[in-house]
PDB file of C-alpha atoms and ligand atoms in Angstrom:
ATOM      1  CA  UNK A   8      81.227 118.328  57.718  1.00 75.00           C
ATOM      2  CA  UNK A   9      78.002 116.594  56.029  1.00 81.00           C
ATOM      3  CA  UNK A  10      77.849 113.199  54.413  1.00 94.00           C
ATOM      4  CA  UNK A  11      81.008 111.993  56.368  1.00 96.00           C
ATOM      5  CA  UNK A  12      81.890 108.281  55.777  1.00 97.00           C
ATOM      6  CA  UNK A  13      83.798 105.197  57.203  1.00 98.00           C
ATOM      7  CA  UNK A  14      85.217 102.634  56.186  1.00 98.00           C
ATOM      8  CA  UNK A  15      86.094  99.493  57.836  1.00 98.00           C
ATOM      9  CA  UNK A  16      90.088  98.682  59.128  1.00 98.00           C
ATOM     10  CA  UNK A  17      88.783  94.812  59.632  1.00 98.00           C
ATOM     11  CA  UNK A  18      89.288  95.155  63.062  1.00 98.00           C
ATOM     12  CA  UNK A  19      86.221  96.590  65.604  1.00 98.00           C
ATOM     13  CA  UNK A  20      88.620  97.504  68.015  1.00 98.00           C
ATOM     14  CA  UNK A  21      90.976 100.236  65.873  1.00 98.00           C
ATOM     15  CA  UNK A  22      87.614 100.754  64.319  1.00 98.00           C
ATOM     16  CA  UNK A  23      86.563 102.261  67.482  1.00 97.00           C
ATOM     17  CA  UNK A  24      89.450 103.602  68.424  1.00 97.00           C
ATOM     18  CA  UNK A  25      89.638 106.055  65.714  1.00 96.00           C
ATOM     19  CA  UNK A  26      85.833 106.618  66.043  1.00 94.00           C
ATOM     20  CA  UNK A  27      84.766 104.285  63.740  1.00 96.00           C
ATOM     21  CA  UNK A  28      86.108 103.228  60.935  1.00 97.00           C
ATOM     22  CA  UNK A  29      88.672 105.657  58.534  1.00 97.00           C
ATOM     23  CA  UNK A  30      86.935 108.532  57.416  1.00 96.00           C
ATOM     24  CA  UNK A  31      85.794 110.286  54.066  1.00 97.00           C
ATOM     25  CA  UNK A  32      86.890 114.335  54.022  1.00 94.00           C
ATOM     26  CA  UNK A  33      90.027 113.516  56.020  1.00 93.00           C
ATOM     27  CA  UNK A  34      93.329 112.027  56.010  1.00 94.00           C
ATOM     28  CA  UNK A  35      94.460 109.045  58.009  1.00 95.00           C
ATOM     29  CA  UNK A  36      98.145 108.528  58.707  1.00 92.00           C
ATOM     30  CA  UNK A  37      99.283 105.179  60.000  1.00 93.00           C
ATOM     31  CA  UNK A  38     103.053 105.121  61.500  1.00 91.00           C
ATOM     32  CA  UNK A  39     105.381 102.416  62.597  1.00 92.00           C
ATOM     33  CA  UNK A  40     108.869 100.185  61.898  1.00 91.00           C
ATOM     34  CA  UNK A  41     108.895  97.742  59.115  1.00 92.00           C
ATOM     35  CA  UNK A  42     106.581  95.054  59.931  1.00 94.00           C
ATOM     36  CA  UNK A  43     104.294  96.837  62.026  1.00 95.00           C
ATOM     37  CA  UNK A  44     101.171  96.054  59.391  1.00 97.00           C
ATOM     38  CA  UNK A  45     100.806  99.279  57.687  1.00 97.00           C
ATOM     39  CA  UNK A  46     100.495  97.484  53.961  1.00 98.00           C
ATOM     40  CA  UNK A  47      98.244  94.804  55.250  1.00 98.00           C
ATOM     41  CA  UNK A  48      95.664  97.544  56.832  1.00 98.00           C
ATOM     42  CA  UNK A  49      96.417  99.250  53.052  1.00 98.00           C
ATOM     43  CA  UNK A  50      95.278  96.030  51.420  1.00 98.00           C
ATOM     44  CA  UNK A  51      92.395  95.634  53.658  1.00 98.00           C
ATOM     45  CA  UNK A  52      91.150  98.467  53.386  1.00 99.00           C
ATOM     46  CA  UNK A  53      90.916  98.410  49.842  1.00 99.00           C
ATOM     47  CA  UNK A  54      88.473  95.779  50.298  1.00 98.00           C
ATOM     48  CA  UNK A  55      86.561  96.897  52.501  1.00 98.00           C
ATOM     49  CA  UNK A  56      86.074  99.990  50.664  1.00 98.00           C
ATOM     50  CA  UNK A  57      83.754  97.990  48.125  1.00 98.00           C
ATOM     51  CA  UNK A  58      81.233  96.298  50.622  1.00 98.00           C
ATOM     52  CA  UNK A  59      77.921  97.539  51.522  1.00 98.00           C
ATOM     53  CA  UNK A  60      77.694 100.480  54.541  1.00 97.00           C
ATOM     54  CA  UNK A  61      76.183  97.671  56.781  1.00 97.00           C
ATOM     55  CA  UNK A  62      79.675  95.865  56.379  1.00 97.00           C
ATOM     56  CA  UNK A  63      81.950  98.663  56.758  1.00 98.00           C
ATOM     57  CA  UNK A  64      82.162  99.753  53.374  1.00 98.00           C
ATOM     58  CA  UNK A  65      80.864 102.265  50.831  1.00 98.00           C
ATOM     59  CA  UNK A  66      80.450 100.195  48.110  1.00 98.00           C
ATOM     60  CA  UNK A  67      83.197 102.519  46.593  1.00 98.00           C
ATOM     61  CA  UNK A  68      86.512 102.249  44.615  1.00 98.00           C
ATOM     62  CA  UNK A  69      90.101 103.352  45.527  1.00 98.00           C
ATOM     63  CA  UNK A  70      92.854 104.227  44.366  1.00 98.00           C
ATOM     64  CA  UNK A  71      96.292 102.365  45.543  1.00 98.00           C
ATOM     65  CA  UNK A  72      99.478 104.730  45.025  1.00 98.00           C
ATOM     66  CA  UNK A  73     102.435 102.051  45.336  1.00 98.00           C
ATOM     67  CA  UNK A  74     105.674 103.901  45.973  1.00 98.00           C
ATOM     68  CA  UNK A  75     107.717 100.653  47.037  1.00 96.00           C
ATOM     69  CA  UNK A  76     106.035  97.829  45.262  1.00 97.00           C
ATOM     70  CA  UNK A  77     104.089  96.487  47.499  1.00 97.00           C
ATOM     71  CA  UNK A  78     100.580  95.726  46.348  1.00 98.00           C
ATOM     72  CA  UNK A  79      99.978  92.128  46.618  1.00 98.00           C
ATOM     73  CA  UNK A  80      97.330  90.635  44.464  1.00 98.00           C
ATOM     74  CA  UNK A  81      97.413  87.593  45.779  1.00 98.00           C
ATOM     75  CA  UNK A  82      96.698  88.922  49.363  1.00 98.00           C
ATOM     76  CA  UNK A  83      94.080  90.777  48.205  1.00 98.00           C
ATOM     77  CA  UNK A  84      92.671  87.629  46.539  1.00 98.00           C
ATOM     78  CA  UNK A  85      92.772  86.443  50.150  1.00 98.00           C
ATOM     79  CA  UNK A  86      91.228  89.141  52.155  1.00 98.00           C
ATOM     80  CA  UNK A  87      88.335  89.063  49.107  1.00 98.00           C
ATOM     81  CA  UNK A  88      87.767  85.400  49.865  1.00 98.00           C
ATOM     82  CA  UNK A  89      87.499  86.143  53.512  1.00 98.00           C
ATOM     83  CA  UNK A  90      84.756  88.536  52.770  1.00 98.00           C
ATOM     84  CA  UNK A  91      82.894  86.284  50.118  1.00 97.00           C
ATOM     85  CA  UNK A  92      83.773  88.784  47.611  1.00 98.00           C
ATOM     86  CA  UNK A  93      84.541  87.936  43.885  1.00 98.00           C
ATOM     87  CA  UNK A  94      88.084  88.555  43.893  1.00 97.00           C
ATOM     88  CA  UNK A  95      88.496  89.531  39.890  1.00 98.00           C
ATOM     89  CA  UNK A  96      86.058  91.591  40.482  1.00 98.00           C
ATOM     90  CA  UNK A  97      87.479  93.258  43.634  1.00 98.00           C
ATOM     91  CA  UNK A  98      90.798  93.842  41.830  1.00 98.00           C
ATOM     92  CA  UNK A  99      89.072  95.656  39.542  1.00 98.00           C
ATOM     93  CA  UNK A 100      87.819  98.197  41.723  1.00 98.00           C
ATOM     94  CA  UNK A 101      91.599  99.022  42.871  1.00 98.00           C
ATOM     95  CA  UNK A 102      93.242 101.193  41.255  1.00 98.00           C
ATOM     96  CA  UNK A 103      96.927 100.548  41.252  1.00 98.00           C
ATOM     97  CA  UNK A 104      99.483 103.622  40.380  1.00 98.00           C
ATOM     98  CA  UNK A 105     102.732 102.578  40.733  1.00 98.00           C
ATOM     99  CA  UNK A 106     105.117 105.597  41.099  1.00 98.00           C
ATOM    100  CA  UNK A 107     108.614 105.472  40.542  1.00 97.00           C
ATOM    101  CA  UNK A 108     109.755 108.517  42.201  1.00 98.00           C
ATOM    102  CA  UNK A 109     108.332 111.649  44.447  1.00 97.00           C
ATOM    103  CA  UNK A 110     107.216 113.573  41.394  1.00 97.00           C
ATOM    104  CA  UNK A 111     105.280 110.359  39.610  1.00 98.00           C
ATOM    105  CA  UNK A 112     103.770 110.318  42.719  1.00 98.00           C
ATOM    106  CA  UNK A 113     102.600 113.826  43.073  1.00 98.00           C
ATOM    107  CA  UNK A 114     101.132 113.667  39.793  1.00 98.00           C
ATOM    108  CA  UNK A 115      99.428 110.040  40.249  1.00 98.00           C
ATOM    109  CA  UNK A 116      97.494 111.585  43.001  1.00 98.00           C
ATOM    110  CA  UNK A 117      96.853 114.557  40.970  1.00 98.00           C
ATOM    111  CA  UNK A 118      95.274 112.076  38.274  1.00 98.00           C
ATOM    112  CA  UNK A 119      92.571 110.770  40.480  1.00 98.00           C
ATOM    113  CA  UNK A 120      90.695 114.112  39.551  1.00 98.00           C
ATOM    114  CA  UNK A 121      90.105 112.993  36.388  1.00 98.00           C
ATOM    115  CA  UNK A 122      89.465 109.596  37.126  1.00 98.00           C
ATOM    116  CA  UNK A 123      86.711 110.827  39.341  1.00 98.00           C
ATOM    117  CA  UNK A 124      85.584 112.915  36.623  1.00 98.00           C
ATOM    118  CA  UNK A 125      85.338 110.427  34.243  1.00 98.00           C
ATOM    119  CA  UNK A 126      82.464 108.697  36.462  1.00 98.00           C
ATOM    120  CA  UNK A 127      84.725 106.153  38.441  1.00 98.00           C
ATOM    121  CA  UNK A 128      83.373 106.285  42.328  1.00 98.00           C
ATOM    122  CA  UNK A 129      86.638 106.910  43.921  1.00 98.00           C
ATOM    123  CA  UNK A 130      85.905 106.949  47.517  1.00 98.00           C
ATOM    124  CA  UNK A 131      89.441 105.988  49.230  1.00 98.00           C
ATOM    125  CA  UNK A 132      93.017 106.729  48.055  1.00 98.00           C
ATOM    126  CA  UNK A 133      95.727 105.226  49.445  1.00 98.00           C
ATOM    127  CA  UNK A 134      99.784 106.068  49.694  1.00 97.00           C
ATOM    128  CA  UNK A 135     101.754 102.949  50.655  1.00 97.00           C
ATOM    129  CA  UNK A 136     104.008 104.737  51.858  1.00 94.00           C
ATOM    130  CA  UNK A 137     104.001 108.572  51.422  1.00 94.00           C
ATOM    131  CA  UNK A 138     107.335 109.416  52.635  1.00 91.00           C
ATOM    132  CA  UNK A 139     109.970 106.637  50.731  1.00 93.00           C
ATOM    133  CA  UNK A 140     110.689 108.458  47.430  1.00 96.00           C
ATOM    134  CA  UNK A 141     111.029 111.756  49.232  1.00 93.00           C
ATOM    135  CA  UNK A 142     113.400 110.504  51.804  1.00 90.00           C
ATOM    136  CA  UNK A 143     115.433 108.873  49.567  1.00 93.00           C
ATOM    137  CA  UNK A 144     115.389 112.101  47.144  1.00 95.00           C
ATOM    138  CA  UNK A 145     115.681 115.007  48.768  1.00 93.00           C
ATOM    139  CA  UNK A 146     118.941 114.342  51.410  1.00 89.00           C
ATOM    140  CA  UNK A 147     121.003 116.561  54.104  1.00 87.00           C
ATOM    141  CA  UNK A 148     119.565 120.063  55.522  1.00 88.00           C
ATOM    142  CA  UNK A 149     120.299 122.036  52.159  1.00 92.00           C
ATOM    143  CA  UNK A 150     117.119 119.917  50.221  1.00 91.00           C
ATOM    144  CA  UNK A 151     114.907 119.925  53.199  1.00 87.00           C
ATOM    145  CA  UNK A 152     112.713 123.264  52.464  1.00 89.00           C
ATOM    146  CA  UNK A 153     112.365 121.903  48.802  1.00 92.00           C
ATOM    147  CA  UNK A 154     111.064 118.511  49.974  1.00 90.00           C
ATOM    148  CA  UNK A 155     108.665 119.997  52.433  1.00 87.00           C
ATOM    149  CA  UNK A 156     106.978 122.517  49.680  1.00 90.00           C
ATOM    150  CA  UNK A 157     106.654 119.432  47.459  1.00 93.00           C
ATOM    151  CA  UNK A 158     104.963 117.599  50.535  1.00 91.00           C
ATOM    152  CA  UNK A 159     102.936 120.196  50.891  1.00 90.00           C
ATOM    153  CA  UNK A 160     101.761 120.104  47.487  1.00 92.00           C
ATOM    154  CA  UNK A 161     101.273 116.578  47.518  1.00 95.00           C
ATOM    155  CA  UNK A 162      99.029 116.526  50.706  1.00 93.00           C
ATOM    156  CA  UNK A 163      97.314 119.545  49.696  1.00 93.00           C
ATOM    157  CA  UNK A 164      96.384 118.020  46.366  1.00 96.00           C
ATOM    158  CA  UNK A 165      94.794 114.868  48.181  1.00 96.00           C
ATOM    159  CA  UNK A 166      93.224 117.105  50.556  1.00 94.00           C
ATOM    160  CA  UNK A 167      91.236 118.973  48.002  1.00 95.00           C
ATOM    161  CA  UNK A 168      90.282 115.435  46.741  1.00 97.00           C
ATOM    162  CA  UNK A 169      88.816 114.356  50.023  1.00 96.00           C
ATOM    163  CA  UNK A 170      87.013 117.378  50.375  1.00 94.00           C
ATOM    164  CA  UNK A 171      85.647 117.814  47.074  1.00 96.00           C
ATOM    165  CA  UNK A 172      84.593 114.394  46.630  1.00 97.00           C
ATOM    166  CA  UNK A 173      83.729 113.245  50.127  1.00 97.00           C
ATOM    167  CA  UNK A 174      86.689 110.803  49.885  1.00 98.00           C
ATOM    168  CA  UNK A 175      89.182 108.767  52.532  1.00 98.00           C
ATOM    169  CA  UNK A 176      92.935 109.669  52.245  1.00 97.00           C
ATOM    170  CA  UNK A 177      94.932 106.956  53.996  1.00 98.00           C
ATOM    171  CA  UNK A 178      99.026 107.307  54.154  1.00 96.00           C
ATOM    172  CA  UNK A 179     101.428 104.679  55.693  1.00 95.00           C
ATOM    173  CA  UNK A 180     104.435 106.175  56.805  1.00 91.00           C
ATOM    174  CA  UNK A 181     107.712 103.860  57.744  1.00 88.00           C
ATOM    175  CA  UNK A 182     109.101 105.476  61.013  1.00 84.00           C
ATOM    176  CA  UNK A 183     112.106 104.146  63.132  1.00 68.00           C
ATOM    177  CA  UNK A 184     110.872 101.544  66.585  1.00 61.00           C
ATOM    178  CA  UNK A 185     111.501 104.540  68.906  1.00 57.00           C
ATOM    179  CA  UNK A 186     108.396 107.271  69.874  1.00 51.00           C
ATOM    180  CA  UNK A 187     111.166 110.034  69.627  1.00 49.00           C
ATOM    181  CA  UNK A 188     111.956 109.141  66.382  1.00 46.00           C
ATOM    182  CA  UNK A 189     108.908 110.610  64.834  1.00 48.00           C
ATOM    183  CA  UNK A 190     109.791 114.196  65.173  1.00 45.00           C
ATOM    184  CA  UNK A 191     110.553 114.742  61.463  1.00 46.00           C
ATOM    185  CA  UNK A 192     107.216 113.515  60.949  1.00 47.00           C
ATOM    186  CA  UNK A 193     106.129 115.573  57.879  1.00 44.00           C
ATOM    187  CA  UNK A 194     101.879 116.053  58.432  1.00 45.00           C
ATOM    188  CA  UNK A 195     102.882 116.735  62.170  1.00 48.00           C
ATOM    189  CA  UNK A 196     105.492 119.148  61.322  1.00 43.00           C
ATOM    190  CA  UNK A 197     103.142 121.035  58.652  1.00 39.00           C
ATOM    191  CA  UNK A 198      99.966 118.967  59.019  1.00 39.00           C
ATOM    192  CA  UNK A 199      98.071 122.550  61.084  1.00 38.00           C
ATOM    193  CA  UNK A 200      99.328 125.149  58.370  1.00 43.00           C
ATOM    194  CA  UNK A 201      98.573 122.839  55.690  1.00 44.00           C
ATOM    195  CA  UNK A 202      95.569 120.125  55.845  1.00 44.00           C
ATOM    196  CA  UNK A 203      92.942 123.037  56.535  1.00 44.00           C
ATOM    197  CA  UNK A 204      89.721 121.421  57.301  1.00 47.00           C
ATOM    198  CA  UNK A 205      90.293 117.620  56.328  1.00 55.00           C
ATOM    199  CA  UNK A 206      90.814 116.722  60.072  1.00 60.00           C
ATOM    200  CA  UNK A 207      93.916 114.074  60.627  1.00 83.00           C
ATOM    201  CA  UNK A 208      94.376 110.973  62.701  1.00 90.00           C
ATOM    202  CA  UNK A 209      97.407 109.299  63.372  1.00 90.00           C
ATOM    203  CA  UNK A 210      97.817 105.936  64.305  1.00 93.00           C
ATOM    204  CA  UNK A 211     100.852 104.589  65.689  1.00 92.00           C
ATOM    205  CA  UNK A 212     101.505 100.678  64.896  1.00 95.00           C
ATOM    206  CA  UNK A 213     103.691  98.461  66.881  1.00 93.00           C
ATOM    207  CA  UNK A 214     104.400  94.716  66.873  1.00 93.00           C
ATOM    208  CA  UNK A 215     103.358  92.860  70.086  1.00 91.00           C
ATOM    209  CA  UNK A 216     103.921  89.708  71.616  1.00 90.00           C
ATOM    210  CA  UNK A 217     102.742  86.461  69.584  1.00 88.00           C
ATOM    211  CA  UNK A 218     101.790  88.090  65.804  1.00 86.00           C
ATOM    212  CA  UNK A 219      99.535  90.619  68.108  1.00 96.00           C
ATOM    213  CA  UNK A 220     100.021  94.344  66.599  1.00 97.00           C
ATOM    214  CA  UNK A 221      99.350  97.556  68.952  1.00 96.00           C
ATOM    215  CA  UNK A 222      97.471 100.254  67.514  1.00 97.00           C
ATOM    216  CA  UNK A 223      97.791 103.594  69.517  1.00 95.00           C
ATOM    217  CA  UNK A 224      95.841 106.633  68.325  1.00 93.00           C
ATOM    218  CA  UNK A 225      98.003 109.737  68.865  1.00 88.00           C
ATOM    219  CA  UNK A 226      97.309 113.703  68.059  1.00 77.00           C
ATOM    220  CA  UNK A 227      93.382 113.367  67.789  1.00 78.00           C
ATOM    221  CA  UNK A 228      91.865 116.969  68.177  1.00 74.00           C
ATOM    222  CA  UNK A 229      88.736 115.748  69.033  1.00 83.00           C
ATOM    223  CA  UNK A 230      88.830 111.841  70.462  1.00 87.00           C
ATOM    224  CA  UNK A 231      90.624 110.846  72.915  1.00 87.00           C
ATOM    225  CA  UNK A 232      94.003 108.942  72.928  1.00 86.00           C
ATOM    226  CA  UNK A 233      94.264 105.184  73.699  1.00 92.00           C
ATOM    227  CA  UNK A 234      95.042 102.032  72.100  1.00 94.00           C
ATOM    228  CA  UNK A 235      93.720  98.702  71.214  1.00 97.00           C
ATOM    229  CA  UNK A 236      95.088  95.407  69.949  1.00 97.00           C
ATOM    230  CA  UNK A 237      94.543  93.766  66.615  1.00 98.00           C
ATOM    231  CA  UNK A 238      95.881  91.163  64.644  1.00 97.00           C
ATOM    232  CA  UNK A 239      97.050  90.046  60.883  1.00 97.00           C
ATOM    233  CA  UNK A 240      95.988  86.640  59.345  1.00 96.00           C
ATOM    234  CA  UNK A 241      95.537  85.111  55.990  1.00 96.00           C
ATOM    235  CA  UNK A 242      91.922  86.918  56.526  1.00 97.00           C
ATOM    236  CA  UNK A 243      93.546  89.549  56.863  1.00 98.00           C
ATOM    237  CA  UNK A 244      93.355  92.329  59.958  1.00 98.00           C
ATOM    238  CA  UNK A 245      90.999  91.366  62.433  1.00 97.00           C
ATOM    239  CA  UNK A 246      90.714  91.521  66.266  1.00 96.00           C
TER     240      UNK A 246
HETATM  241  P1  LIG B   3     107.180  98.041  55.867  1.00 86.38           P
HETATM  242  O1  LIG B   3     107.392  99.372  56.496  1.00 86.38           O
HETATM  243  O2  LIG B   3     108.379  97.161  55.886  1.00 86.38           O
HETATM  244  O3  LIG B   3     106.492  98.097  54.524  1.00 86.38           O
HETATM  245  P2  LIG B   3     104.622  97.333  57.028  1.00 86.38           P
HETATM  246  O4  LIG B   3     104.261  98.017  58.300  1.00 86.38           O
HETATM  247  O5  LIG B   3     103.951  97.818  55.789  1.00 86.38           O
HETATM  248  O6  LIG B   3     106.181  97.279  56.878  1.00 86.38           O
HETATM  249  P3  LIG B   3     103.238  94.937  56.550  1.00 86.38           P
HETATM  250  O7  LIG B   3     103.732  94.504  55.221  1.00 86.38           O
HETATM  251  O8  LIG B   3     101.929  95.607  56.621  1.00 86.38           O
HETATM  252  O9  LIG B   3     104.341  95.817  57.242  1.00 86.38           O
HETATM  253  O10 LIG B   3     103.210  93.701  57.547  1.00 86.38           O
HETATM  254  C1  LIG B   3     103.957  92.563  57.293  1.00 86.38           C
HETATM  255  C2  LIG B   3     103.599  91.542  58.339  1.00 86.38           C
HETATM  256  O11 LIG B   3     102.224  91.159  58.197  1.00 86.38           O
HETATM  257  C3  LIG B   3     104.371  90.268  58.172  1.00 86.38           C
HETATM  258  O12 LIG B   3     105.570  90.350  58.902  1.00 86.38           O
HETATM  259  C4  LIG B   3     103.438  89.245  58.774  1.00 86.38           C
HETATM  260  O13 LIG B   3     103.624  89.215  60.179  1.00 86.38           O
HETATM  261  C5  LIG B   3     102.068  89.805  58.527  1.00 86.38           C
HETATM  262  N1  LIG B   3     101.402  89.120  57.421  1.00 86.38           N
HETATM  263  C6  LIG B   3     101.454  89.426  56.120  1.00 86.38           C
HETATM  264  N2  LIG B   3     100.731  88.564  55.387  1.00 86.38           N
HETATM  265  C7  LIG B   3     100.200  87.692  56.240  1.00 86.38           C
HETATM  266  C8  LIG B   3      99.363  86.541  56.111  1.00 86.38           C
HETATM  267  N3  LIG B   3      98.911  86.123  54.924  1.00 86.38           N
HETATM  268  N4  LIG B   3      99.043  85.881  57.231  1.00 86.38           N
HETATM  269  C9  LIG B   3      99.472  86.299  58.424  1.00 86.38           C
HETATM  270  N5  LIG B   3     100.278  87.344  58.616  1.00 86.38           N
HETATM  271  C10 LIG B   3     100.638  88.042  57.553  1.00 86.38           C
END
């Protein structure tokens, strides 16, 4: 893959872990409870997105896809500060879809074509979180094959984006405190068939001991698994 780039998670040391940064052409999926800091790396990241490549960045834009309401403006206004960035301007450069159910949120993603067309330098898009609408839509065994196909659809559509446009997908994904739990996970159950080339990484969060947050990189095909500690202040997610 040519031209790949990465983008800064605030921290150096889940930076390394997942080989440097997030990266363009492939999808990132962070898992864990409630809690566990997946917003807050979704909010720094779309910061960091913006700064220069010698800061972590790609001087780029991105896209926020808010399935739960959670974009905080203020925090970014924080995180922005942190990084001497003009925070009006900073806000500008994210743009926020709100989606109100599993099908607003397929076609939000499918809109960033056009907003990429239209000259906008898209080079992240975020899903905070993927998976709420369609858990909460499509219940019991019966709906399960439906909700899969539109999964499928979903990913496949932000796949295409990252390769045709050399962009970063990044997903949150709320998952129960237990490692057993994650079974059901949807891009591990259909991730192979379906992601074709846009490589995946998974990162598991966990809370630790005094505000400290554990990130473990799991399923990597080519780097190897381990984990690293990180933490979340009013800067935002640093070591
Ligand atoms: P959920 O699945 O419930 O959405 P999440 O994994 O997205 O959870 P986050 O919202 O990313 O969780 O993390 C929330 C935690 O981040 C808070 O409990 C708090 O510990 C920490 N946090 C948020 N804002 C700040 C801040 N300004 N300063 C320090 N810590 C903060």
């Amino acid at each position: 893959r040519k031209d790949v780039g990465r983008i800064s998670t605030g921290s150096t040391a889940v930076d390394e872990l997942i080989g440097g940064g997030i990266e363009t052409q492939s999808i990132t999926e962070v898992f864990g409870e409630f809690g566990s800091g997946k917003s807050q790396i979704s909010h720094e990241l779309a910061v960091t997105i913006q700064l220069p490549e010698d800061k972590g960045g790609l001087e780029g834009e991105c896209v926020f896809i808010d399935t739960e309401n959670t974009f905080r403006p203020e925090r970014i206004e924080q995180i922005s500060n942190y990084f001497e960035l003009d925070h009006e301007e900073t806000l500008n450069k994210i743009h926020i879809a709100r989606a109100f159910n599993s099908s607003h949120q397929i076609l939000m993603a499918e809109k960033v074509n056009e907003l990429i067309q239209s000259g906008t330098n898209i080079r992240l898009i975020i899903v905070d979180s993927l998976m709420a609408h369609f858990r909460a839509e499509y219940i019991g065994r019966e709906s399960l094959a439906t909700r899969q196909q539109k999964l499928n659809q979903h990913l496949h559509t932000l796949q295409n984006i990252a390769t045709t446009y050399n962009v970063a997908i990044f997903l949150t994904n709320q998952v129960q405190a237990r490692p057993d739990a994650f079974f059901g996970s949807p891009t591990k159950a259909i991730g192979g068939h379906v992601l074709g080339h846009a490589s995946t990484y998974r990162v598991w969060l966990k809370k630790g001991l005094a505000g400290k947050r554990i990130a473990r990189l799991v399923d990597s095909p080519h780097l190897p698994e381990g984990e690293c500690v990180f933490k979340i202040t009013s800067d935002g997610v640093v070591d």
